[in-house]
Amino acid sequence: MASGEIKHVVDPDSLPLGTVVTTSGRISAARMPGYAADTPPFARDELVALDEALTYATELVNIRFSIYIGDLGEDPFAGATAVLPTVPEPEHATVIAVSPDSHDVVVVSGRAVSDRVNDRVAQLGVTAAIASFRNGDLIDGLIAALRVMATAVARS
């Protein structure tokens, strides 16, 4: 396959009304308000692996790590900062916020842990995640970020 060509794994003609194969190969579906998606965006084993990484990182450094995936608005930092108070124990928490559509990744921390999860640690985590994100693997990137950040905090 030449660079730039699209290889369809799913026949676009077999998809239900309101569903298309995007140029990246993902399936995008429009739904009427009130109708839930038929399948979750992540597989069960991916969610289990993410939960295990969150638990490991939290227990290793006694910081409540959380993940937010969604639109962060026009100012991604402000969007991530608005998420922080909604997580458990926000003063002792670090949120890795990812806006897949705008390709933004923001790390924010509560006051009690901001000296431990500083800009250097956040940058290490984002750098660890980028390779997987570029390959379209959001969960693996988040797991990598959690592991690197927790290890960096534990060593400092």
PDB file of N, CA and C in Angstrom, residues 38-114:
ATOM      1  N   ASP A  38     -23.330   1.397  21.124  1.00  0.00           N
ATOM      2  CA  ASP A  38     -23.461  -0.051  21.231  1.00  0.00           C
ATOM      3  C   ASP A  38     -22.235  -0.675  21.882  1.00  0.00           C
ATOM      4  N   THR A  39     -21.095  -0.087  21.639  1.00  0.00           N
ATOM      5  CA  THR A  39     -19.860  -0.627  22.203  1.00  0.00           C
ATOM      6  C   THR A  39     -19.083   0.509  22.861  1.00  0.00           C
ATOM      7  N   PRO A  40     -18.401   0.220  23.954  1.00  0.00           N
ATOM      8  CA  PRO A  40     -17.586   1.268  24.582  1.00  0.00           C
ATOM      9  C   PRO A  40     -16.378   1.583  23.705  1.00  0.00           C
ATOM     10  N   PRO A  41     -15.760   2.761  23.891  1.00  0.00           N
ATOM     11  CA  PRO A  41     -14.628   3.121  23.036  1.00  0.00           C
ATOM     12  C   PRO A  41     -13.365   2.313  23.306  1.00  0.00           C
ATOM     13  N   PHE A  42     -13.284   1.651  24.466  1.00  0.00           N
ATOM     14  CA  PHE A  42     -12.096   0.874  24.802  1.00  0.00           C
ATOM     15  C   PHE A  42     -12.501  -0.556  25.157  1.00  0.00           C
ATOM     16  N   ALA A  43     -11.617  -1.476  24.844  1.00  0.00           N
ATOM     17  CA  ALA A  43     -11.856  -2.878  25.179  1.00  0.00           C
ATOM     18  C   ALA A  43     -11.696  -3.082  26.683  1.00  0.00           C
ATOM     19  N   ARG A  44     -12.314  -4.133  27.166  1.00  0.00           N
ATOM     20  CA  ARG A  44     -12.265  -4.443  28.600  1.00  0.00           C
ATOM     21  C   ARG A  44     -10.817  -4.604  29.089  1.00  0.00           C
ATOM     22  N   ASP A  45      -9.989  -5.316  28.322  1.00  0.00           N
ATOM     23  CA  ASP A  45      -8.606  -5.533  28.758  1.00  0.00           C
ATOM     24  C   ASP A  45      -7.815  -4.226  28.784  1.00  0.00           C
ATOM     25  N   GLU A  46      -8.141  -3.285  27.906  1.00  0.00           N
ATOM     26  CA  GLU A  46      -7.485  -1.976  27.938  1.00  0.00           C
ATOM     27  C   GLU A  46      -7.857  -1.218  29.209  1.00  0.00           C
ATOM     28  N   LEU A  47      -9.139  -1.270  29.562  1.00  0.00           N
ATOM     29  CA  LEU A  47      -9.595  -0.582  30.762  1.00  0.00           C
ATOM     30  C   LEU A  47      -9.006  -1.208  32.025  1.00  0.00           C
ATOM     31  N   VAL A  48      -8.882  -2.532  32.034  1.00  0.00           N
ATOM     32  CA  VAL A  48      -8.265  -3.211  33.179  1.00  0.00           C
ATOM     33  C   VAL A  48      -6.799  -2.792  33.300  1.00  0.00           C
ATOM     34  N   ALA A  49      -6.087  -2.760  32.179  1.00  0.00           N
ATOM     35  CA  ALA A  49      -4.673  -2.365  32.202  1.00  0.00           C
ATOM     36  C   ALA A  49      -4.517  -0.918  32.673  1.00  0.00           C
ATOM     37  N   LEU A  50      -5.409  -0.036  32.227  1.00  0.00           N
ATOM     38  CA  LEU A  50      -5.352   1.364  32.658  1.00  0.00           C
ATOM     39  C   LEU A  50      -5.645   1.471  34.151  1.00  0.00           C
ATOM     40  N   ASP A  51      -6.630   0.726  34.627  1.00  0.00           N
ATOM     41  CA  ASP A  51      -6.954   0.738  36.052  1.00  0.00           C
ATOM     42  C   ASP A  51      -5.772   0.245  36.890  1.00  0.00           C
ATOM     43  N   GLU A  52      -5.116  -0.810  36.426  1.00  0.00           N
ATOM     44  CA  GLU A  52      -3.948  -1.329  37.140  1.00  0.00           C
ATOM     45  C   GLU A  52      -2.814  -0.308  37.168  1.00  0.00           C
ATOM     46  N   ALA A  53      -2.615   0.408  36.055  1.00  0.00           N
ATOM     47  CA  ALA A  53      -1.560   1.432  36.006  1.00  0.00           C
ATOM     48  C   ALA A  53      -1.899   2.599  36.936  1.00  0.00           C
ATOM     49  N   LEU A  54      -3.164   2.994  36.978  1.00  0.00           N
ATOM     50  CA  LEU A  54      -3.580   4.066  37.884  1.00  0.00           C
ATOM     51  C   LEU A  54      -3.370   3.654  39.342  1.00  0.00           C
ATOM     52  N   THR A  55      -3.746   2.430  39.663  1.00  0.00           N
ATOM     53  CA  THR A  55      -3.583   1.922  41.023  1.00  0.00           C
ATOM     54  C   THR A  55      -2.106   1.852  41.406  1.00  0.00           C
ATOM     55  N   TYR A  56      -1.291   1.315  40.513  1.00  0.00           N
ATOM     56  CA  TYR A  56       0.148   1.197  40.771  1.00  0.00           C
ATOM     57  C   TYR A  56       0.772   2.571  41.017  1.00  0.00           C
ATOM     58  N   ALA A  57       0.497   3.515  40.124  1.00  0.00           N
ATOM     59  CA  ALA A  57       1.088   4.853  40.237  1.00  0.00           C
ATOM     60  C   ALA A  57       0.628   5.546  41.523  1.00  0.00           C
ATOM     61  N   THR A  58      -0.651   5.420  41.831  1.00  0.00           N
ATOM     62  CA  THR A  58      -1.201   6.048  43.028  1.00  0.00           C
ATOM     63  C   THR A  58      -0.577   5.465  44.289  1.00  0.00           C
ATOM     64  N   GLU A  59      -0.455   4.150  44.337  1.00  0.00           N
ATOM     65  CA  GLU A  59       0.114   3.502  45.523  1.00  0.00           C
ATOM     66  C   GLU A  59       1.619   3.732  45.644  1.00  0.00           C
ATOM     67  N   LEU A  60       2.322   3.823  44.532  1.00  0.00           N
ATOM     68  CA  LEU A  60       3.767   4.001  44.564  1.00  0.00           C
ATOM     69  C   LEU A  60       4.171   5.332  45.181  1.00  0.00           C
ATOM     70  N   VAL A  61       3.457   6.399  44.827  1.00  0.00           N
ATOM     71  CA  VAL A  61       3.887   7.737  45.254  1.00  0.00           C
ATOM     72  C   VAL A  61       2.863   8.480  46.111  1.00  0.00           C
ATOM     73  N   ASN A  62       1.764   7.805  46.440  1.00  0.00           N
ATOM     74  CA  ASN A  62       0.733   8.400  47.284  1.00  0.00           C
ATOM     75  C   ASN A  62       0.174   9.701  46.697  1.00  0.00           C
ATOM     76  N   ILE A  63      -0.038   9.664  45.390  1.00  0.00           N
ATOM     77  CA  ILE A  63      -0.684  10.762  44.660  1.00  0.00           C
ATOM     78  C   ILE A  63      -1.862  10.145  43.921  1.00  0.00           C
ATOM     79  N   ARG A  64      -3.031  10.771  43.991  1.00  0.00           N
ATOM     80  CA  ARG A  64      -4.233  10.239  43.353  1.00  0.00           C
ATOM     81  C   ARG A  64      -4.220  10.615  41.871  1.00  0.00           C
ATOM     82  N   PHE A  65      -3.738   9.699  41.025  1.00  0.00           N
ATOM     83  CA  PHE A  65      -3.706   9.948  39.581  1.00  0.00           C
ATOM     84  C   PHE A  65      -5.089   9.705  38.986  1.00  0.00           C
ATOM     85  N   SER A  66      -5.465  10.565  38.038  1.00  0.00           N
ATOM     86  CA  SER A  66      -6.722  10.428  37.309  1.00  0.00           C
ATOM     87  C   SER A  66      -6.477  10.726  35.841  1.00  0.00           C
ATOM     88  N   ILE A  67      -7.343  10.177  35.007  1.00  0.00           N
ATOM     89  CA  ILE A  67      -7.272  10.391  33.561  1.00  0.00           C
ATOM     90  C   ILE A  67      -8.576  11.050  33.115  1.00  0.00           C
ATOM     91  N   TYR A  68      -8.450  12.048  32.257  1.00  0.00           N
ATOM     92  CA  TYR A  68      -9.616  12.663  31.627  1.00  0.00           C
ATOM     93  C   TYR A  68      -9.401  12.616  30.123  1.00  0.00           C
ATOM     94  N   ILE A  69     -10.375  12.066  29.406  1.00  0.00           N
ATOM     95  CA  ILE A  69     -10.319  12.033  27.937  1.00  0.00           C
ATOM     96  C   ILE A  69     -11.564  12.740  27.433  1.00  0.00           C
ATOM     97  N   GLY A  70     -11.367  13.825  26.725  1.00  0.00           N
ATOM     98  CA  GLY A  70     -12.495  14.573  26.189  1.00  0.00           C
ATOM     99  C   GLY A  70     -12.068  15.965  25.766  1.00  0.00           C
ATOM    100  N   ASP A  71     -13.029  16.730  25.313  1.00  0.00           N
ATOM    101  CA  ASP A  71     -12.767  18.080  24.828  1.00  0.00           C
ATOM    102  C   ASP A  71     -12.311  18.974  25.985  1.00  0.00           C
ATOM    103  N   LEU A  72     -11.223  19.675  25.796  1.00  0.00           N
ATOM    104  CA  LEU A  72     -10.703  20.592  26.808  1.00  0.00           C
ATOM    105  C   LEU A  72     -11.021  22.050  26.481  1.00  0.00           C
ATOM    106  N   GLY A  73     -11.717  22.282  25.391  1.00  0.00           N
ATOM    107  CA  GLY A  73     -12.105  23.637  25.014  1.00  0.00           C
ATOM    108  C   GLY A  73     -10.994  24.375  24.289  1.00  0.00           C
ATOM    109  N   GLU A  74     -11.195  25.667  24.115  1.00  0.00           N
ATOM    110  CA  GLU A  74     -10.236  26.487  23.371  1.00  0.00           C
ATOM    111  C   GLU A  74      -8.930  26.695  24.129  1.00  0.00           C
ATOM    112  N   ASP A  75      -8.996  26.684  25.460  1.00  0.00           N
ATOM    113  CA  ASP A  75      -7.805  26.809  26.299  1.00  0.00           C
ATOM    114  C   ASP A  75      -7.626  25.485  27.040  1.00  0.00           C
ATOM    115  N   PRO A  76      -6.796  24.584  26.495  1.00  0.00           N
ATOM    116  CA  PRO A  76      -6.657  23.252  27.095  1.00  0.00           C
ATOM    117  C   PRO A  76      -6.224  23.271  28.560  1.00  0.00           C
ATOM    118  N   PHE A  77      -5.348  24.202  28.929  1.00  0.00           N
ATOM    119  CA  PHE A  77      -4.913  24.277  30.321  1.00  0.00           C
ATOM    120  C   PHE A  77      -6.090  24.639  31.231  1.00  0.00           C
ATOM    121  N   ALA A  78      -6.885  25.610  30.817  1.00  0.00           N
ATOM    122  CA  ALA A  78      -8.056  25.997  31.609  1.00  0.00           C
ATOM    123  C   ALA A  78      -9.047  24.835  31.697  1.00  0.00           C
ATOM    124  N   GLY A  79      -9.207  24.110  30.604  1.00  0.00           N
ATOM    125  CA  GLY A  79     -10.102  22.950  30.611  1.00  0.00           C
ATOM    126  C   GLY A  79      -9.631  21.878  31.572  1.00  0.00           C
ATOM    127  N   ALA A  80      -8.337  21.587  31.558  1.00  0.00           N
ATOM    128  CA  ALA A  80      -7.781  20.579  32.472  1.00  0.00           C
ATOM    129  C   ALA A  80      -7.856  21.057  33.915  1.00  0.00           C
ATOM    130  N   THR A  81      -7.613  22.340  34.132  1.00  0.00           N
ATOM    131  CA  THR A  81      -7.698  22.899  35.474  1.00  0.00           C
ATOM    132  C   THR A  81      -9.126  22.806  36.014  1.00  0.00           C
ATOM    133  N   ALA A  82     -10.105  22.937  35.139  1.00  0.00           N
ATOM    134  CA  ALA A  82     -11.507  22.815  35.552  1.00  0.00           C
ATOM    135  C   ALA A  82     -11.872  21.371  35.911  1.00  0.00           C
ATOM    136  N   VAL A  83     -11.162  20.410  35.346  1.00  0.00           N
ATOM    137  CA  VAL A  83     -11.413  18.994  35.650  1.00  0.00           C
ATOM    138  C   VAL A  83     -10.868  18.637  37.032  1.00  0.00           C
ATOM    139  N   LEU A  84      -9.755  19.221  37.415  1.00  0.00           N
ATOM    140  CA  LEU A  84      -9.069  18.849  38.663  1.00  0.00           C
ATOM    141  C   LEU A  84      -9.990  18.837  39.888  1.00  0.00           C
ATOM    142  N   PRO A  85     -10.823  19.851  40.127  1.00  0.00           N
ATOM    143  CA  PRO A  85     -11.662  19.821  41.333  1.00  0.00           C
ATOM    144  C   PRO A  85     -12.727  18.713  41.323  1.00  0.00           C
ATOM    145  N   THR A  86     -12.963  18.093  40.186  1.00  0.00           N
ATOM    146  CA  THR A  86     -13.993  17.061  40.095  1.00  0.00           C
ATOM    147  C   THR A  86     -13.476  15.657  40.404  1.00  0.00           C
ATOM    148  N   VAL A  87     -12.162  15.497  40.544  1.00  0.00           N
ATOM    149  CA  VAL A  87     -11.594  14.175  40.821  1.00  0.00           C
ATOM    150  C   VAL A  87     -11.524  13.962  42.330  1.00  0.00           C
ATOM    151  N   PRO A  88     -11.429  12.704  42.761  1.00  0.00           N
ATOM    152  CA  PRO A  88     -11.297  12.451  44.199  1.00  0.00           C
ATOM    153  C   PRO A  88     -10.022  13.072  44.760  1.00  0.00           C
ATOM    154  N   GLU A  89     -10.132  13.651  45.940  1.00  0.00           N
ATOM    155  CA  GLU A  89      -9.006  14.264  46.631  1.00  0.00           C
ATOM    156  C   GLU A  89      -8.207  15.212  45.733  1.00  0.00           C
ATOM    157  N   PRO A  90      -8.830  16.255  45.207  1.00  0.00           N
ATOM    158  CA  PRO A  90      -8.151  17.123  44.235  1.00  0.00           C
ATOM    159  C   PRO A  90      -6.871  17.772  44.739  1.00  0.00           C
ATOM    160  N   GLU A  91      -6.756  18.039  46.025  1.00  0.00           N
ATOM    161  CA  GLU A  91      -5.531  18.635  46.565  1.00  0.00           C
ATOM    162  C   GLU A  91      -4.345  17.680  46.440  1.00  0.00           C
ATOM    163  N   HIS A  92      -4.625  16.371  46.459  1.00  0.00           N
ATOM    164  CA  HIS A  92      -3.579  15.339  46.406  1.00  0.00           C
ATOM    165  C   HIS A  92      -3.618  14.587  45.080  1.00  0.00           C
ATOM    166  N   ALA A  93      -4.127  15.232  44.039  1.00  0.00           N
ATOM    167  CA  ALA A  93      -4.353  14.550  42.760  1.00  0.00           C
ATOM    168  C   ALA A  93      -3.538  15.158  41.628  1.00  0.00           C
ATOM    169  N   THR A  94      -3.301  14.319  40.631  1.00  0.00           N
ATOM    170  CA  THR A  94      -2.737  14.750  39.358  1.00  0.00           C
ATOM    171  C   THR A  94      -3.635  14.211  38.265  1.00  0.00           C
ATOM    172  N   VAL A  95      -4.017  15.082  37.348  1.00  0.00           N
ATOM    173  CA  VAL A  95      -4.883  14.698  36.229  1.00  0.00           C
ATOM    174  C   VAL A  95      -4.083  14.767  34.935  1.00  0.00           C
ATOM    175  N   ILE A  96      -4.141  13.689  34.183  1.00  0.00           N
ATOM    176  CA  ILE A  96      -3.609  13.696  32.818  1.00  0.00           C
ATOM    177  C   ILE A  96      -4.832  13.850  31.930  1.00  0.00           C
ATOM    178  N   ALA A  97      -4.949  15.010  31.307  1.00  0.00           N
ATOM    179  CA  ALA A  97      -6.112  15.324  30.474  1.00  0.00           C
ATOM    180  C   ALA A  97      -5.716  15.280  29.003  1.00  0.00           C
ATOM    181  N   VAL A  98      -6.483  14.540  28.222  1.00  0.00           N
ATOM    182  CA  VAL A  98      -6.197  14.368  26.802  1.00  0.00           C
ATOM    183  C   VAL A  98      -7.420  14.778  25.995  1.00  0.00           C
ATOM    184  N   SER A  99      -7.196  15.644  25.031  1.00  0.00           N
ATOM    185  CA  SER A  99      -8.240  16.044  24.092  1.00  0.00           C
ATOM    186  C   SER A  99      -7.881  15.440  22.734  1.00  0.00           C
ATOM    187  N   PRO A 100      -8.424  14.254  22.417  1.00  0.00           N
ATOM    188  CA  PRO A 100      -8.005  13.553  21.194  1.00  0.00           C
ATOM    189  C   PRO A 100      -8.223  14.346  19.905  1.00  0.00           C
ATOM    190  N   ASP A 101      -9.309  15.091  19.834  1.00  0.00           N
ATOM    191  CA  ASP A 101      -9.597  15.817  18.593  1.00  0.00           C
ATOM    192  C   ASP A 101      -8.602  16.939  18.331  1.00  0.00           C
ATOM    193  N   SER A 102      -8.178  17.646  19.382  1.00  0.00           N
ATOM    194  CA  SER A 102      -7.239  18.759  19.194  1.00  0.00           C
ATOM    195  C   SER A 102      -5.793  18.341  19.460  1.00  0.00           C
ATOM    196  N   HIS A 103      -5.583  17.084  19.848  1.00  0.00           N
ATOM    197  CA  HIS A 103      -4.237  16.542  20.105  1.00  0.00           C
ATOM    198  C   HIS A 103      -3.521  17.281  21.240  1.00  0.00           C
ATOM    199  N   ASP A 104      -4.285  17.685  22.251  1.00  0.00           N
ATOM    200  CA  ASP A 104      -3.699  18.358  23.411  1.00  0.00           C
ATOM    201  C   ASP A 104      -3.573  17.372  24.565  1.00  0.00           C
ATOM    202  N   VAL A 105      -2.465  17.471  25.294  1.00  0.00           N
ATOM    203  CA  VAL A 105      -2.243  16.695  26.515  1.00  0.00           C
ATOM    204  C   VAL A 105      -1.803  17.689  27.578  1.00  0.00           C
ATOM    205  N   VAL A 106      -2.517  17.707  28.698  1.00  0.00           N
ATOM    206  CA  VAL A 106      -2.222  18.639  29.777  1.00  0.00           C
ATOM    207  C   VAL A 106      -2.159  17.858  31.080  1.00  0.00           C
ATOM    208  N   VAL A 107      -1.163  18.161  31.906  1.00  0.00           N
ATOM    209  CA  VAL A 107      -1.038  17.558  33.224  1.00  0.00           C
ATOM    210  C   VAL A 107      -1.192  18.670  34.254  1.00  0.00           C
ATOM    211  N   VAL A 108      -2.164  18.497  35.166  1.00  0.00           N
ATOM    212  CA  VAL A 108      -2.367  19.464  36.248  1.00  0.00           C
ATOM    213  C   VAL A 108      -2.380  18.712  37.574  1.00  0.00           C
ATOM    214  N   SER A 109      -1.912  19.395  38.624  1.00  0.00           N
ATOM    215  CA  SER A 109      -1.815  18.765  39.948  1.00  0.00           C
ATOM    216  C   SER A 109      -2.401  19.667  41.020  1.00  0.00           C
ATOM    217  N   GLY A 110      -2.868  19.033  42.092  1.00  0.00           N
ATOM    218  CA  GLY A 110      -3.373  19.758  43.252  1.00  0.00           C
ATOM    219  C   GLY A 110      -2.247  20.387  44.037  1.00  0.00           C
ATOM    220  N   ARG A 111      -2.607  21.314  44.908  1.00  0.00           N
ATOM    221  CA  ARG A 111      -1.605  22.075  45.673  1.00  0.00           C
ATOM    222  C   ARG A 111      -0.685  21.196  46.506  1.00  0.00           C
ATOM    223  N   ALA A 112      -1.215  20.151  47.101  1.00  0.00           N
ATOM    224  CA  ALA A 112      -0.416  19.329  48.018  1.00  0.00           C
ATOM    225  C   ALA A 112       0.649  18.499  47.304  1.00  0.00           C
ATOM    226  N   VAL A 113       0.509  18.315  45.976  1.00  0.00           N
ATOM    227  CA  VAL A 113       1.472  17.480  45.239  1.00  0.00           C
ATOM    228  C   VAL A 113       2.143  18.199  44.087  1.00  0.00           C
ATOM    229  N   SER A 114       1.829  19.473  43.891  1.00  0.00           N
ATOM    230  CA  SER A 114       2.381  20.194  42.733  1.00  0.00           C
ATOM    231  C   SER A 114       3.899  20.338  42.793  1.00  0.00           C
TER     232      SER A 114
END
